[in-house]
């Protein structure tokens, strides 16, 4: 069974505030990915987890960003001291099926607007 | 590192006309290739994929794509489009045997006119 739930779907915040997004895969996968999508662009890789371990982080993930995956199930992405440039859709994804090919099942995303 | 180029940012077409959305990738090693579709206010969903075998792959909603290794291309085609095909289409690539982190193109907006 596949499926990824993301919350909140929309978040409007003022510059300088902290925000946290949550990703809940319906079924457990060893991998979980975070991507960012800005208007008119394709998804850009942020980070991924293999179980609880965060194995790779993109240069896009500044010190203000932190992601966790306790217990290897759900994951959170926190952005501290938000900036207007952080406004984007944040996408969570898990592998589709058991084989690691890069085929992903995406959640519907969490849209962040920083005023 | 791999990269993906989607040559057209926008493709307008009339309903029932054929369409081709172009995708080129750069990689010196074997790749897996994907096309995703994103309807307005929805997440990305897989249209089709090339992992191995036949270079012509068929996907959902009547779409197909052809893997051309010599031209490093993976163009998406549909012989007759519908209004409901209006959406953003993204090409993506991963390296076979690598970390399996997909790299996406910038997307092509398909606009189907009545």
mmCIF file of C-alpha atoms in Angstrom:
data_model
loop_
_atom_site.group_PDB
_atom_site.id
_atom_site.type_symbol
_atom_site.label_atom_id
_atom_site.label_comp_id
_atom_site.label_asym_id
_atom_site.label_seq_id
_atom_site.Cartn_x
_atom_site.Cartn_y
_atom_site.Cartn_z
ATOM 1 C CA UNK A 1 0.000 0.000 0.000
ATOM 2 C CA UNK A 2 1.304 3.418 -0.870
ATOM 3 C CA UNK A 3 0.478 6.952 0.152
ATOM 4 C CA UNK A 4 2.038 9.923 1.860
ATOM 5 C CA UNK A 5 0.201 12.381 4.071
ATOM 6 C CA UNK A 6 1.634 15.843 4.631
ATOM 7 C CA UNK A 7 0.581 18.446 7.185
ATOM 8 C CA UNK A 8 -0.194 21.233 7.190
ATOM 9 C CA UNK A 9 -1.200 21.622 3.550
ATOM 10 C CA UNK A 10 -0.820 25.385 3.740
ATOM 11 C CA UNK A 11 1.150 27.585 6.117
ATOM 12 C CA UNK A 12 1.348 31.359 6.062
ATOM 13 C CA UNK A 13 3.890 32.859 8.407
ATOM 14 C CA UNK A 14 5.743 36.081 9.035
ATOM 15 C CA UNK A 15 9.401 36.398 8.274
ATOM 16 C CA UNK A 16 11.525 35.300 11.203
ATOM 17 C CA UNK A 17 9.077 32.729 12.550
ATOM 18 C CA UNK A 18 9.766 29.010 12.771
ATOM 19 C CA UNK A 19 7.654 26.454 10.926
ATOM 20 C CA UNK A 20 7.495 22.676 11.003
ATOM 21 C CA UNK A 21 6.092 20.308 8.399
ATOM 22 C CA UNK A 22 5.241 16.690 8.985
ATOM 23 C CA UNK A 23 5.249 13.751 6.592
ATOM 24 C CA UNK A 24 3.471 10.476 7.384
ATOM 25 C CA UNK A 25 3.927 7.590 4.970
ATOM 26 C CA UNK A 26 0.958 5.232 5.043
ATOM 27 C CA UNK A 27 3.183 2.189 4.985
ATOM 28 C CA UNK A 28 6.748 1.924 6.199
ATOM 29 C CA UNK A 29 9.561 2.381 3.728
ATOM 30 C CA UNK A 30 13.238 2.392 4.526
ATOM 31 C CA UNK A 31 13.652 5.620 2.531
ATOM 32 C CA UNK A 32 11.985 8.998 2.784
ATOM 33 C CA UNK A 33 12.789 12.059 0.678
ATOM 34 C CA UNK A 34 12.159 15.791 1.016
ATOM 35 C CA UNK A 35 12.032 18.050 -2.022
ATOM 36 C CA UNK A 36 11.282 21.744 -2.500
ATOM 37 C CA UNK A 37 9.344 23.106 -5.453
ATOM 38 C CA UNK A 38 9.193 26.800 -6.268
ATOM 39 C CA UNK A 39 6.884 28.390 -8.809
ATOM 40 C CA UNK A 40 7.768 27.413 -12.350
ATOM 41 C CA UNK A 41 10.438 24.950 -11.300
ATOM 42 C CA UNK A 42 10.740 21.233 -10.910
ATOM 43 C CA UNK A 43 11.214 19.589 -7.516
ATOM 44 C CA UNK A 44 14.685 20.172 -6.033
ATOM 45 C CA UNK A 45 16.198 17.589 -3.707
ATOM 46 C CA UNK A 46 16.672 18.653 -0.095
ATOM 47 C CA UNK A 47 17.473 15.525 1.898
ATOM 48 C CA UNK A 48 16.693 11.853 2.334
ATOM 49 C CA UNK A 49 16.575 9.287 5.110
ATOM 50 C CA UNK A 50 17.404 5.616 5.162
ATOM 51 C CA UNK A 51 15.424 4.494 8.202
ATOM 52 C CA UNK A 52 16.368 6.969 10.974
ATOM 53 C CA UNK A 53 19.630 8.054 9.369
ATOM 54 C CA UNK A 54 19.790 11.241 7.330
ATOM 55 C CA UNK A 55 22.176 10.143 4.589
ATOM 56 C CA UNK A 56 22.422 13.080 2.250
ATOM 57 C CA UNK A 57 21.684 16.793 2.345
ATOM 58 C CA UNK A 58 21.571 19.216 -0.536
ATOM 59 C CA UNK A 59 23.377 22.562 -0.480
ATOM 60 C CA UNK A 60 19.889 24.075 -0.558
ATOM 61 C CA UNK A 61 19.455 22.911 3.031
ATOM 62 C CA UNK A 62 20.957 25.812 4.960
ATOM 63 C CA UNK A 63 21.670 25.788 8.703
ATOM 64 C CA UNK A 64 18.152 27.083 9.296
ATOM 65 C CA UNK A 65 16.691 23.822 8.018
ATOM 66 C CA UNK A 66 16.611 20.623 10.025
ATOM 67 C CA UNK A 67 14.941 17.327 9.287
ATOM 68 C CA UNK A 68 14.364 14.323 11.488
ATOM 69 C CA UNK A 69 12.928 10.857 11.154
ATOM 70 C CA UNK A 70 12.658 9.357 14.617
ATOM 71 C CA UNK A 71 11.898 5.637 14.652
ATOM 72 C CA UNK A 72 12.183 5.522 10.881
ATOM 73 C CA UNK A 73 8.514 6.213 10.240
ATOM 74 C CA UNK A 74 7.187 9.800 10.031
ATOM 75 C CA UNK A 75 9.494 12.733 9.341
ATOM 76 C CA UNK A 76 9.541 16.428 10.190
ATOM 77 C CA UNK A 77 11.148 19.335 8.373
ATOM 78 C CA UNK A 78 11.697 22.470 10.434
ATOM 79 C CA UNK A 79 12.669 25.866 9.093
ATOM 80 C CA UNK A 80 13.922 28.368 11.624
ATOM 81 C CA UNK A 81 13.886 32.153 11.178
ATOM 82 C CA UNK A 82 11.976 31.899 7.904
ATOM 83 C CA UNK A 83 12.858 34.194 5.009
ATOM 84 C CA UNK A 84 10.736 35.194 2.030
ATOM 85 C CA UNK A 85 12.931 33.030 -0.167
ATOM 86 C CA UNK A 86 11.721 29.978 1.756
ATOM 87 C CA UNK A 87 8.273 30.376 0.199
ATOM 88 C CA UNK A 88 7.734 27.162 -1.750
ATOM 89 C CA UNK A 89 5.949 23.829 -1.808
ATOM 90 C CA UNK A 90 7.690 21.253 0.376
ATOM 91 C CA UNK A 91 7.194 17.728 -0.917
ATOM 92 C CA UNK A 92 7.696 14.443 0.873
ATOM 93 C CA UNK A 93 8.068 11.171 -1.015
ATOM 94 C CA UNK A 94 8.723 7.489 -0.457
ATOM 95 C CA UNK A 95 9.869 4.809 -2.879
ATOM 96 C CA UNK A 96 7.154 3.141 -4.898
ATOM 97 C CA UNK A 97 7.415 -0.562 -4.231
ATOM 98 C CA UNK A 98 10.303 -2.425 -2.683
ATOM 99 C CA UNK A 99 12.995 -1.828 -5.281
ATOM 100 C CA UNK A 100 15.104 1.322 -5.083
ATOM 101 C CA UNK A 101 15.028 2.776 -8.577
ATOM 102 C CA UNK A 102 14.198 6.356 -7.774
ATOM 103 C CA UNK A 103 10.522 5.898 -8.589
ATOM 104 C CA UNK A 104 8.765 7.924 -5.922
ATOM 105 C CA UNK A 105 5.301 8.343 -4.516
ATOM 106 C CA UNK A 106 4.744 11.966 -3.550
ATOM 107 C CA UNK A 107 2.493 13.531 -0.990
ATOM 108 C CA UNK A 108 0.406 16.526 -1.962
ATOM 109 C CA UNK A 109 2.886 18.873 -0.367
ATOM 110 C CA UNK A 110 2.948 21.605 2.239
ATOM 111 C CA UNK A 111 2.813 25.085 0.763
ATOM 112 C CA UNK A 112 4.714 27.725 2.724
ATOM 113 C CA UNK A 113 4.145 31.437 2.243
ATOM 114 C CA UNK A 114 6.471 33.772 4.142
ATOM 115 C CA UNK A 115 5.219 37.348 4.385
ATOM 116 C CA UNK B 1 26.177 14.226 -11.505
ATOM 117 C CA UNK B 2 23.154 13.731 -13.691
ATOM 118 C CA UNK B 3 21.024 16.552 -15.086
ATOM 119 C CA UNK B 4 17.778 16.882 -17.012
ATOM 120 C CA UNK B 5 16.814 19.448 -19.631
ATOM 121 C CA UNK B 6 13.236 19.997 -20.653
ATOM 122 C CA UNK B 7 13.533 22.109 -23.738
ATOM 123 C CA UNK B 8 10.055 23.595 -23.763
ATOM 124 C CA UNK B 9 8.674 25.491 -20.794
ATOM 125 C CA UNK B 10 5.231 25.667 -22.348
ATOM 126 C CA UNK B 11 3.507 23.657 -25.096
ATOM 127 C CA UNK B 12 0.106 24.874 -26.333
ATOM 128 C CA UNK B 13 -1.877 22.429 -28.428
ATOM 129 C CA UNK B 14 -5.440 21.965 -29.625
ATOM 130 C CA UNK B 15 -7.606 19.151 -28.355
ATOM 131 C CA UNK B 16 -7.231 15.852 -30.280
ATOM 132 C CA UNK B 17 -3.881 16.952 -31.746
ATOM 133 C CA UNK B 18 -0.699 14.921 -31.105
ATOM 134 C CA UNK B 19 1.896 16.245 -28.697
ATOM 135 C CA UNK B 20 5.542 15.604 -27.871
ATOM 136 C CA UNK B 21 7.233 16.918 -24.739
ATOM 137 C CA UNK B 22 11.002 16.805 -24.978
ATOM 138 C CA UNK B 23 13.447 15.625 -22.330
ATOM 139 C CA UNK B 24 17.206 15.239 -22.571
ATOM 140 C CA UNK B 25 19.474 14.006 -19.814
ATOM 141 C CA UNK B 26 23.183 13.979 -19.211
ATOM 142 C CA UNK B 27 24.872 11.038 -17.573
ATOM 143 C CA UNK B 28 27.878 8.921 -18.402
ATOM 144 C CA UNK B 29 26.423 5.821 -16.770
ATOM 145 C CA UNK B 30 23.223 3.799 -16.979
ATOM 146 C CA UNK B 31 20.090 5.615 -15.934
ATOM 147 C CA UNK B 32 16.493 5.108 -14.977
ATOM 148 C CA UNK B 33 14.072 7.631 -16.476
ATOM 149 C CA UNK B 34 10.657 8.834 -15.368
ATOM 150 C CA UNK B 35 7.871 11.170 -16.399
ATOM 151 C CA UNK B 36 5.607 12.644 -13.733
ATOM 152 C CA UNK B 37 2.450 14.736 -14.137
ATOM 153 C CA UNK B 38 1.236 17.415 -11.745
ATOM 154 C CA UNK B 39 -2.330 18.641 -12.056
ATOM 155 C CA UNK B 40 -3.205 22.026 -10.520
ATOM 156 C CA UNK B 41 -3.037 21.972 -6.729
ATOM 157 C CA UNK B 42 -2.088 18.304 -6.642
ATOM 158 C CA UNK B 43 1.058 16.305 -5.957
ATOM 159 C CA UNK B 44 3.192 14.632 -8.589
ATOM 160 C CA UNK B 45 2.107 11.258 -9.903
ATOM 161 C CA UNK B 46 4.038 8.845 -12.050
ATOM 162 C CA UNK B 47 3.061 8.671 -15.735
ATOM 163 C CA UNK B 48 5.614 6.111 -16.884
ATOM 164 C CA UNK B 49 9.133 4.844 -16.331
ATOM 165 C CA UNK B 50 12.047 3.274 -18.168
ATOM 166 C CA UNK B 51 14.165 0.866 -16.128
ATOM 167 C CA UNK B 52 15.379 -1.625 -18.733
ATOM 168 C CA UNK B 53 14.193 -3.670 -21.689
ATOM 169 C CA UNK B 54 12.053 -2.241 -24.458
ATOM 170 C CA UNK B 55 12.929 1.358 -25.225
ATOM 171 C CA UNK B 56 9.289 2.232 -25.891
ATOM 172 C CA UNK B 57 7.349 2.425 -22.659
ATOM 173 C CA UNK B 58 3.660 2.985 -22.229
ATOM 174 C CA UNK B 59 2.095 4.761 -19.308
ATOM 175 C CA UNK B 60 -1.234 5.871 -17.983
ATOM 176 C CA UNK B 61 -3.745 8.033 -19.849
ATOM 177 C CA UNK B 62 -2.455 7.021 -23.294
ATOM 178 C CA UNK B 63 1.037 8.499 -22.902
ATOM 179 C CA UNK B 64 4.183 6.773 -24.117
ATOM 180 C CA UNK B 65 7.881 7.636 -24.180
ATOM 181 C CA UNK B 66 10.910 6.360 -26.037
ATOM 182 C CA UNK B 67 14.341 5.971 -24.496
ATOM 183 C CA UNK B 68 17.068 6.889 -26.971
ATOM 184 C CA UNK B 69 20.474 6.175 -25.485
ATOM 185 C CA UNK B 70 22.499 7.611 -28.375
ATOM 186 C CA UNK B 71 20.627 10.909 -28.191
ATOM 187 C CA UNK B 72 20.257 10.787 -24.387
ATOM 188 C CA UNK B 73 16.593 11.582 -24.753
ATOM 189 C CA UNK B 74 13.322 10.388 -23.275
ATOM 190 C CA UNK B 75 10.579 12.284 -25.097
ATOM 191 C CA UNK B 76 6.961 11.942 -24.026
ATOM 192 C CA UNK B 77 4.225 11.570 -26.635
ATOM 193 C CA UNK B 78 0.492 11.263 -26.907
ATOM 194 C CA UNK B 79 -1.288 10.794 -30.258
ATOM 195 C CA UNK B 80 -4.419 12.714 -29.291
ATOM 196 C CA UNK B 81 -4.667 14.992 -26.260
ATOM 197 C CA UNK B 82 -7.701 15.911 -24.187
ATOM 198 C CA UNK B 83 -8.528 19.055 -22.268
ATOM 199 C CA UNK B 84 -7.951 17.045 -19.094
ATOM 200 C CA UNK B 85 -4.276 16.541 -20.036
ATOM 201 C CA UNK B 86 -3.599 20.195 -19.224
ATOM 202 C CA UNK B 87 -0.959 19.974 -16.486
ATOM 203 C CA UNK B 88 2.743 20.300 -15.668
ATOM 204 C CA UNK B 89 4.932 17.442 -16.841
ATOM 205 C CA UNK B 90 8.296 16.657 -15.259
ATOM 206 C CA UNK B 91 11.048 14.422 -16.540
ATOM 207 C CA UNK B 92 13.358 12.841 -13.946
ATOM 208 C CA UNK B 93 16.490 10.675 -13.942
ATOM 209 C CA UNK B 94 18.347 8.516 -11.457
ATOM 210 C CA UNK B 95 21.654 6.716 -11.797
ATOM 211 C CA UNK B 96 21.405 2.940 -11.927
ATOM 212 C CA UNK B 97 23.365 1.586 -8.964
ATOM 213 C CA UNK B 98 23.762 5.025 -7.436
ATOM 214 C CA UNK B 99 22.002 6.701 -4.544
ATOM 215 C CA UNK B 100 18.652 6.692 -6.390
ATOM 216 C CA UNK B 101 17.959 10.360 -5.716
ATOM 217 C CA UNK B 102 15.913 11.572 -8.692
ATOM 218 C CA UNK B 103 16.934 14.771 -10.452
ATOM 219 C CA UNK B 104 14.018 16.597 -12.033
ATOM 220 C CA UNK B 105 13.765 18.900 -15.014
ATOM 221 C CA UNK B 106 12.139 22.327 -14.763
ATOM 222 C CA UNK B 107 8.901 21.043 -16.192
ATOM 223 C CA UNK B 108 6.791 21.626 -19.288
ATOM 224 C CA UNK B 109 3.382 23.168 -19.023
ATOM 225 C CA UNK B 110 1.008 21.435 -21.451
ATOM 226 C CA UNK B 111 -1.943 23.648 -22.310
ATOM 227 C CA UNK B 112 -4.711 21.984 -24.289
ATOM 228 C CA UNK B 113 -7.127 24.344 -26.025
ATOM 229 C CA UNK B 114 -10.633 23.349 -27.154
#
